């Protein structure tokens, strides 16, 4: 080894330069990251909707000794509990050894993703083709959702209250569904429309059948035939759609991307790529110092409203209940708590370099991205984490060998966005955003790096197993 020159020494001492995982991790650590992602890909395939994400998380949690939370229970360090909020969001906690008034550690991710929801009265036919009419959910580029296989997931709750669970299109033997697109030969007018109108929201109708009903010599509509099939398969009638939540999502499973298999392509990385690591980090705890909580929230993609979204009181109520078990006020717990709002951020894309500012942008394979603020224009709509909190997480992550980088959501004034961070910060909790950089965010096929996913697990574990206060 040759001696470092003065310049090399100074650069090392003074300059900030984020590194690619291959420069920092050992071969064994790279293999650990790849192995970790096997479980993540399974979770992606098991959990295509918020309801399925809750169900799959509960299966994993119960295997590890978590039990449903009962506010009358006595809680002791090491207890593992979960609270299922209406089947669409989930809170899990491992009780710590420190007094609860010293605060808790929270990793809060969301489990809803952009998709096509069926309208309340979705079924119709037109010229002997049957369709489900949809209303899109979340921020999508509508043209991305045509001419690809879709599966259908959700519930139909009949008038008598019985629930029919639907999951069709993901198994190899299942049929799939699709939105058709216009052939290029006849698309001259369509291609002149602005991109947000190439495919119009009202035209995102899903093709579900083409064969009319037939009884002996008599035939009727394709719609009647579909209704007859649905009645035989699910025991439902047309009016039952009025009390259903059915979501069309891409019908393919998660796949490795690249000859080097360094990346994962899938539907719904945003935000299962943070939800799964927030779960596995919690599962790695036995008796943490601070009580650790993982939040899997619904409705983030449409503003976190409603009683399963993070603007609802279900998180502070849960913390109230835990605090009450120790005779403490919930607000005294909240004000001393630390939260990683666990959500994805944009990864630099060499095809669109002008959309970000490269000194303040996340790159694939440089680890998890800590995001001080999100929002748009002049930091509108963000909680903007404090310097003290940023310093805490720099130390916390580096002490635990977490590879991380800092990032903003795009160039100033180009656009922007928000996360659940502000809703949790508004509860008087010290909160900052941390998550995985994503290529093609909100597209039906998003791409992340395996080492970044693994670093998300390590980052959440570093917080949830902390011994230090802010
Ligand atoms: Mn998100
Ligand atoms: Mn999103």
Coordinates of C-alpha atoms and ligand atoms in Angstrom, one line a residue:
X1 CA 0.0 0.0 0.0
X2 CA 1.4 3.3 -1.0
X3 CA 1.2 6.3 1.3
X4 CA -1.7 8.6 0.7
X5 CA -0.8 12.0 -0.7
X6 CA -1.7 15.2 1.3
X7 CA -4.4 15.9 -1.3
X8 CA -5.9 12.4 -1.0
X9 CA -5.8 12.7 2.8
X10 CA -7.5 16.1 2.8
X11 CA -10.2 15.0 0.4
X12 CA -11.0 12.0 2.6
X13 CA -11.1 14.2 5.7
X14 CA -13.0 17.2 4.3
X15 CA -15.1 16.1 1.3
X16 CA -18.5 14.5 1.3
X17 CA -18.8 11.8 -1.4
X18 CA -21.5 9.1 -1.2
X19 CA -20.3 5.7 -2.3
X20 CA -21.8 2.8 -4.3
X21 CA -22.5 -0.3 -2.3
X22 CA -19.9 -2.3 -4.1
X23 CA -17.2 0.0 -2.8
X24 CA -18.3 -0.3 0.8
X25 CA -19.8 -3.7 1.3
X26 CA -17.9 -7.0 1.5
X27 CA -18.9 -9.9 -0.9
X28 CA -20.6 -11.6 2.0
X29 CA -22.7 -8.4 2.8
X30 CA -23.7 -8.2 -0.9
X31 CA -24.8 -11.8 -0.7
X32 CA -26.8 -11.0 2.5
X33 CA -28.5 -8.2 0.6
X34 CA -29.5 -10.5 -2.3
X35 CA -30.7 -13.2 0.2
X36 CA -32.8 -10.6 2.1
X37 CA -34.6 -9.6 -1.1
X38 CA -35.9 -13.2 -1.7
X39 CA -38.3 -12.6 1.2
X40 CA -39.1 -9.1 -0.1
X41 CA -40.1 -10.4 -3.6
X42 CA -42.3 -13.0 -1.9
X43 CA -44.0 -10.2 0.1
X44 CA -44.5 -8.2 -3.1
X45 CA -46.2 -11.1 -4.8
X46 CA -48.4 -11.9 -1.7
X47 CA -49.4 -8.3 -1.1
X48 CA -50.6 -6.5 -4.2
X49 CA -53.1 -4.3 -2.3
X50 CA -53.3 -2.7 1.1
X51 CA -55.6 -5.4 2.4
X52 CA -53.3 -8.2 1.2
X53 CA -50.3 -6.3 2.7
X54 CA -52.0 -6.3 6.1
X55 CA -52.9 -9.9 5.9
X56 CA -49.4 -11.0 4.8
X57 CA -47.8 -8.9 7.5
X58 CA -50.1 -10.5 10.2
X59 CA -49.1 -14.0 9.0
X60 CA -45.4 -13.1 9.3
X61 CA -46.0 -11.3 12.7
X62 CA -47.9 -14.2 14.3
X63 CA -45.1 -16.6 13.3
X64 CA -42.8 -14.4 15.4
X65 CA -45.0 -14.3 18.5
X66 CA -47.1 -11.1 17.9
X67 CA -50.6 -11.2 19.3
X68 CA -53.6 -8.9 18.8
X69 CA -53.4 -5.8 21.1
X70 CA -56.0 -5.7 23.8
X71 CA -55.9 -2.4 25.7
X72 CA -56.9 -4.2 28.9
X73 CA -53.7 -6.3 28.7
X74 CA -50.7 -5.6 31.0
X75 CA -47.7 -4.9 28.9
X76 CA -44.2 -5.9 29.8
X77 CA -40.8 -5.4 28.0
X78 CA -40.5 -7.9 25.1
X79 CA -44.3 -8.1 24.5
X80 CA -45.2 -8.1 20.8
X81 CA -48.6 -6.9 19.8
X82 CA -50.4 -5.7 16.7
X83 CA -53.5 -3.7 16.0
X84 CA -55.4 -4.4 12.7
X85 CA -57.1 -1.2 11.7
X86 CA -60.1 -2.3 9.5
X87 CA -58.0 -4.7 7.5
X88 CA -56.3 -1.8 5.6
X89 CA -53.7 -0.5 8.0
X90 CA -51.7 -2.1 10.7
X91 CA -49.7 -1.1 13.8
X92 CA -47.2 -3.4 15.4
X93 CA -45.2 -2.8 18.6
X94 CA -42.5 -4.5 20.6
X95 CA -42.5 -3.1 24.2
X96 CA -39.2 -1.7 25.3
X97 CA -37.4 -1.7 28.7
X98 CA -37.1 2.1 29.1
X99 CA -40.0 4.0 30.8
X100 CA -42.6 4.7 28.1
X101 CA -42.5 8.4 28.7
X102 CA -39.0 8.5 27.3
X103 CA -40.7 8.0 23.9
X104 CA -41.0 5.3 21.3
X105 CA -39.3 4.7 17.9
X106 CA -41.6 4.6 14.9
X107 CA -41.1 3.3 11.3
X108 CA -44.1 4.4 9.3
X109 CA -44.6 3.2 5.8
X110 CA -47.6 3.0 3.5
X111 CA -49.1 -0.1 1.8
X112 CA -51.4 1.4 -0.8
X113 CA -50.1 1.9 -4.3
X114 CA -51.5 3.6 -7.5
X115 CA -54.0 1.4 -9.4
X116 CA -57.3 1.2 -11.1
X117 CA -60.3 0.9 -8.7
X118 CA -63.6 -0.4 -10.0
X119 CA -66.4 2.1 -10.0
X120 CA -69.4 1.4 -7.7
X121 CA -71.5 0.3 -10.7
X122 CA -68.7 -1.0 -13.0
X123 CA -70.1 -3.7 -15.3
X124 CA -71.4 -2.9 -18.8
X125 CA -71.2 -4.2 -22.3
X126 CA -70.8 -2.4 -25.6
X127 CA -70.9 -4.1 -29.1
X128 CA -70.6 -7.5 -27.5
X129 CA -67.6 -6.7 -25.3
X130 CA -67.9 -6.6 -21.6
X131 CA -66.0 -4.1 -19.4
X132 CA -65.4 -3.0 -15.8
X133 CA -65.4 0.8 -15.6
X134 CA -62.7 2.2 -13.3
X135 CA -61.7 5.3 -11.4
X136 CA -57.9 5.5 -11.1
X137 CA -56.4 5.8 -7.6
X138 CA -53.3 7.9 -6.9
X139 CA -50.8 9.6 -9.3
X140 CA -50.6 7.6 -12.5
X141 CA -49.6 8.3 -16.0
X142 CA -52.7 6.8 -17.6
X143 CA -51.1 5.8 -20.8
X144 CA -48.9 3.3 -18.8
X145 CA -52.0 1.2 -17.8
X146 CA -53.1 0.1 -21.2
X147 CA -52.2 -3.1 -23.2
X148 CA -50.8 -5.0 -20.2
X149 CA -52.2 -7.9 -18.1
X150 CA -54.1 -6.9 -15.0
X151 CA -55.3 -8.9 -12.1
X152 CA -58.2 -8.1 -9.8
X153 CA -58.0 -8.0 -6.0
X154 CA -60.3 -7.0 -3.2
X155 CA -63.5 -7.7 -1.4
X156 CA -67.2 -7.7 -2.2
X157 CA -69.3 -7.3 0.9
X158 CA -72.9 -8.6 0.3
X159 CA -75.9 -6.9 1.8
X160 CA -76.1 -9.5 4.6
X161 CA -72.5 -8.6 5.6
X162 CA -70.7 -11.7 4.3
X163 CA -67.4 -11.0 2.5
X164 CA -66.3 -12.5 -0.7
X165 CA -62.5 -12.2 -1.2
X166 CA -61.3 -11.8 -4.8
X167 CA -57.9 -12.5 -6.1
X168 CA -57.7 -13.5 -9.8
X169 CA -55.2 -13.0 -12.5
X170 CA -51.8 -13.7 -10.7
X171 CA -51.7 -17.5 -10.9
X172 CA -50.5 -19.0 -14.2
X173 CA -53.8 -20.8 -14.7
X174 CA -55.9 -17.6 -14.0
X175 CA -57.4 -15.5 -16.7
X176 CA -56.1 -11.8 -16.8
X177 CA -57.8 -8.6 -17.8
X178 CA -56.6 -5.5 -19.7
X179 CA -57.3 -2.0 -21.0
X180 CA -57.0 -2.0 -24.8
X181 CA -55.1 0.7 -26.8
X182 CA -55.5 2.1 -30.3
X183 CA -53.4 0.6 -33.1
X184 CA -50.6 3.0 -34.3
X185 CA -52.1 2.9 -37.8
X186 CA -55.1 4.8 -36.6
X187 CA -53.6 6.8 -33.8
X188 CA -52.5 9.9 -35.7
X189 CA -55.1 12.0 -33.8
X190 CA -54.6 10.3 -30.5
X191 CA -50.8 10.9 -30.6
X192 CA -51.3 14.6 -31.1
X193 CA -53.1 14.9 -27.8
X194 CA -51.1 16.1 -24.7
X195 CA -49.6 13.0 -22.9
X196 CA -52.1 13.4 -20.0
X197 CA -54.9 12.9 -22.5
X198 CA -53.5 10.3 -24.8
X199 CA -55.4 7.9 -22.6
X200 CA -58.3 9.6 -20.8
X201 CA -59.3 8.7 -17.3
X202 CA -62.8 7.8 -18.4
X203 CA -61.4 5.4 -21.0
X204 CA -59.6 3.2 -18.5
X205 CA -62.2 0.5 -18.9
X206 CA -61.1 -3.1 -18.4
X207 CA -62.0 -5.8 -20.9
X208 CA -63.5 -8.8 -19.1
X209 CA -65.4 -10.8 -21.7
X210 CA -66.7 -11.2 -25.2
X211 CA -69.0 -14.2 -25.4
X212 CA -72.8 -13.6 -25.2
X213 CA -74.9 -15.7 -22.9
X214 CA -76.5 -18.7 -24.6
X215 CA -79.3 -21.0 -23.4
X216 CA -80.3 -23.6 -26.0
X217 CA -81.1 -21.7 -29.2
X218 CA -81.6 -18.4 -27.3
X219 CA -78.8 -16.0 -26.6
X220 CA -78.5 -12.7 -24.8
X221 CA -75.8 -10.2 -23.8
X222 CA -72.2 -10.6 -22.9
X223 CA -73.0 -8.7 -19.7
X224 CA -75.5 -11.4 -18.7
X225 CA -73.0 -14.1 -19.4
X226 CA -70.4 -12.4 -17.2
X227 CA -73.0 -11.9 -14.4
X228 CA -73.9 -15.6 -14.7
X229 CA -70.2 -16.6 -14.4
X230 CA -69.7 -14.2 -11.4
X231 CA -72.8 -15.6 -9.7
X232 CA -71.5 -19.2 -10.1
X233 CA -67.9 -18.3 -9.0
X234 CA -68.6 -15.8 -6.2
X235 CA -72.3 -16.0 -5.5
X236 CA -72.7 -12.3 -6.3
X237 CA -75.3 -10.3 -8.2
X238 CA -74.7 -7.0 -10.0
X239 CA -75.9 -4.8 -7.0
X240 CA -73.2 -6.4 -4.9
X241 CA -70.6 -4.3 -6.7
X242 CA -72.1 -1.3 -4.9
X243 CA -70.5 -2.5 -1.7
X244 CA -67.2 -3.7 -3.0
X245 CA -63.6 -2.6 -3.1
X246 CA -62.0 -4.2 -6.2
X247 CA -58.6 -3.0 -7.5
X248 CA -57.0 -3.8 -10.8
X249 CA -53.2 -4.1 -10.6
X250 CA -50.5 -5.5 -12.9
X251 CA -50.8 -9.3 -13.2
X252 CA -47.0 -10.1 -13.1
X253 CA -44.8 -11.0 -10.2
X254 CA -41.7 -9.3 -8.9
X255 CA -38.6 -10.1 -11.1
X256 CA -34.8 -9.6 -10.9
X257 CA -33.7 -6.9 -13.3
X258 CA -30.4 -6.9 -15.1
X259 CA -27.8 -9.5 -16.2
X260 CA -26.2 -8.9 -12.7
X261 CA -29.6 -9.4 -11.0
X262 CA -28.8 -6.3 -9.0
X263 CA -32.3 -4.8 -9.1
X264 CA -35.9 -5.8 -8.6
X265 CA -38.7 -4.8 -11.0
X266 CA -42.2 -5.0 -9.6
X267 CA -45.6 -3.3 -9.2
X268 CA -45.9 -1.5 -5.8
X269 CA -42.4 -0.9 -4.6
X270 CA -43.9 2.4 -3.5
X271 CA -44.2 1.7 -0.6
X272 CA -43.8 -2.0 0.1
X273 CA -40.1 -1.5 -0.3
X274 CA -40.2 0.4 3.0
X275 CA -43.1 -1.5 4.5
X276 CA -41.4 -4.9 4.3
X277 CA -38.0 -3.6 5.8
X278 CA -40.0 -1.8 8.5
X279 CA -41.6 -5.2 9.4
X280 CA -38.4 -7.2 9.3
X281 CA -36.5 -4.7 11.4
X282 CA -39.3 -4.9 14.0
X283 CA -39.2 -8.7 13.8
X284 CA -35.4 -8.6 14.6
X285 CA -36.1 -7.1 18.1
X286 CA -36.5 -9.0 21.3
X287 CA -36.3 -6.4 24.2
X288 CA -35.5 -3.0 22.7
X289 CA -34.6 -0.1 25.0
X290 CA -37.3 2.1 23.5
X291 CA -40.7 0.7 22.6
X292 CA -40.6 0.1 18.8
X293 CA -43.6 0.6 16.5
X294 CA -44.0 -0.2 12.8
X295 CA -46.9 1.5 11.0
X296 CA -48.3 0.3 7.8
X297 CA -50.7 2.9 6.6
X298 CA -53.3 3.1 3.9
X299 CA -54.4 6.0 1.6
X300 CA -51.0 7.8 1.4
X301 CA -51.3 7.9 -2.4
X302 CA -54.5 10.0 -2.2
X303 CA -53.6 12.3 0.7
X304 CA -53.7 10.1 3.8
X305 CA -57.3 11.0 4.5
X306 CA -59.9 8.7 6.1
X307 CA -59.8 6.4 9.1
X308 CA -57.1 4.1 7.7
X309 CA -54.8 7.0 6.5
X310 CA -52.2 8.8 8.6
X311 CA -54.3 11.9 9.0
X312 CA -56.6 9.7 11.1
X313 CA -56.1 9.5 14.9
X314 CA -55.5 5.7 14.9
X315 CA -51.7 6.1 15.6
X316 CA -52.0 8.6 18.5
X317 CA -54.9 6.6 20.0
X318 CA -52.8 3.4 19.8
X319 CA -49.9 5.2 21.6
X320 CA -52.4 6.6 24.1
X321 CA -53.5 3.0 24.9
X322 CA -49.9 1.8 25.3
X323 CA -49.1 4.8 27.5
X324 CA -52.2 4.2 29.6
X325 CA -51.0 0.7 30.3
X326 CA -48.1 2.3 32.1
X327 CA -50.2 5.1 33.6
X328 CA -48.6 7.7 31.3
X329 CA -50.2 10.4 29.0
X330 CA -49.9 9.6 25.3
X331 CA -48.8 13.1 24.4
X332 CA -45.8 12.8 26.8
X333 CA -44.8 9.7 24.9
X334 CA -45.3 11.4 21.4
X335 CA -43.2 14.5 22.2
X336 CA -40.2 12.3 23.1
X337 CA -40.6 9.9 20.2
X338 CA -38.5 9.6 17.0
X339 CA -40.0 8.6 13.7
X340 CA -38.7 7.6 10.3
X341 CA -41.4 8.3 7.8
X342 CA -40.5 5.4 5.5
X343 CA -41.2 6.2 1.9
X344 CA -39.5 6.1 -1.4
X345 CA -37.7 8.9 -3.2
X346 CA -36.7 9.5 -6.8
X347 CA -33.6 7.8 -8.0
X348 CA -31.4 9.6 -10.5
X349 CA -32.3 8.4 -14.0
X350 CA -29.6 9.2 -16.7
X351 CA -32.5 9.3 -19.3
X352 CA -34.0 12.3 -17.5
X353 CA -31.0 14.1 -15.8
X354 CA -32.6 17.5 -16.1
X355 CA -35.4 16.7 -13.6
X356 CA -33.1 16.5 -10.6
X357 CA -30.2 18.5 -9.1
X358 CA -27.4 16.0 -9.1
X359 CA -25.7 17.1 -5.9
X360 CA -28.9 16.6 -4.0
X361 CA -30.4 13.6 -5.5
X362 CA -30.4 9.9 -4.6
X363 CA -28.7 7.3 -6.8
X364 CA -29.4 3.6 -7.1
X365 CA -27.1 1.5 -5.0
X366 CA -25.8 4.3 -2.8
X367 CA -28.1 3.1 0.1
X368 CA -31.2 4.5 1.7
X369 CA -32.0 8.1 1.2
X370 CA -32.6 10.5 4.1
X371 CA -34.8 13.3 3.0
X372 CA -34.8 16.4 5.2
X373 CA -37.9 17.8 3.5
X374 CA -40.3 17.0 0.7
X375 CA -43.0 19.4 -0.5
X376 CA -43.1 21.7 -3.5
X377 CA -42.3 25.2 -4.5
X378 CA -40.8 27.0 -1.4
X379 CA -40.9 23.8 0.8
X380 CA -44.7 24.0 0.9
X381 CA -46.4 21.1 2.5
X382 CA -43.5 19.5 4.4
X383 CA -42.5 19.1 8.0
X384 CA -38.8 19.9 7.3
X385 CA -36.8 17.9 9.8
X386 CA -34.5 19.7 12.2
X387 CA -30.7 19.8 12.0
X388 CA -30.6 18.1 15.4
X389 CA -32.7 15.2 14.1
X390 CA -30.6 14.9 10.9
X391 CA -27.5 14.7 13.1
X392 CA -29.1 12.0 15.2
X393 CA -29.8 9.8 12.2
X394 CA -26.3 10.5 10.6
X395 CA -24.8 9.1 13.8
X396 CA -27.4 6.4 14.3
X397 CA -27.0 5.0 10.8
X398 CA -23.2 5.3 10.6
X399 CA -22.8 3.6 14.0
X400 CA -24.8 0.7 12.6
X401 CA -23.0 0.5 9.2
X402 CA -26.0 1.7 7.2
X403 CA -25.1 2.9 3.7
X404 CA -27.1 6.1 3.2
X405 CA -27.3 9.2 1.1
X406 CA -29.2 12.5 1.2
X407 CA -31.7 13.4 -1.5
X408 CA -34.4 15.9 -2.5
X409 CA -37.5 15.1 -4.6
X410 CA -36.4 16.7 -7.9
X411 CA -35.3 20.1 -9.0
X412 CA -36.6 23.2 -7.3
X413 CA -39.9 24.3 -8.7
X414 CA -40.2 21.4 -11.1
X415 CA -42.9 19.5 -9.1
X416 CA -42.7 17.8 -5.8
X417 CA -44.7 15.7 -3.5
X418 CA -45.3 14.8 0.1
X419 CA -45.3 11.8 2.5
X420 CA -46.9 10.9 5.8
X421 CA -44.0 12.7 7.6
X422 CA -45.9 15.9 8.2
X423 CA -48.9 14.2 9.7
X424 CA -46.7 12.3 12.2
X425 CA -44.6 15.4 12.9
X426 CA -47.9 17.3 13.5
X427 CA -48.5 15.0 16.4
X428 CA -45.4 16.5 18.1
X429 CA -43.1 13.6 17.0
X430 CA -39.6 14.2 15.8
X431 CA -39.9 12.9 12.2
X432 CA -37.8 12.7 9.1
X433 CA -38.2 10.9 5.8
X434 CA -36.1 7.9 4.9
X435 CA -36.6 5.3 2.2
X436 CA -35.4 3.6 -0.9
X437 CA -34.6 5.3 -4.2
X438 CA -36.9 4.2 -7.1
X439 CA -36.7 4.3 -10.9
X440 CA -40.0 4.7 -12.7
X441 CA -41.9 5.6 -9.5
X442 CA -45.7 5.1 -9.7
X443 CA -45.3 3.2 -13.0
X444 CA -46.8 -0.3 -13.2
X445 CA -43.2 -1.7 -13.1
X446 CA -41.0 0.2 -10.7
X447 CA -37.3 -0.6 -10.2
X448 CA -35.2 -0.6 -7.0
X449 CA -31.7 -1.9 -6.1
X450 CA -31.3 -4.9 -3.8
X451 CA -28.6 -3.3 -1.7
X452 CA -30.8 -0.3 -1.1
X453 CA -33.7 -2.5 0.0
X454 CA -31.4 -4.3 2.5
X455 CA -30.0 -0.9 3.7
X456 CA -33.6 0.1 4.5
X457 CA -33.9 -2.9 6.7
X458 CA -30.7 -2.0 8.5
X459 CA -31.7 1.7 8.8
X460 CA -35.0 0.8 10.4
X461 CA -33.3 -1.7 12.7
X462 CA -30.8 1.0 13.7
X463 CA -33.6 3.3 14.8
X464 CA -35.8 0.6 16.4
X465 CA -32.9 -0.9 18.4
X466 CA -31.5 2.5 19.4
X467 CA -30.1 3.1 22.9
X468 CA -29.7 6.8 22.5
X469 CA -32.2 9.6 22.8
X470 CA -32.3 12.7 20.5
Ligands
LIG1 MN1 -44.9 6.6 -1.2
LIG2 MN1 -46.3 7.3 -4.1

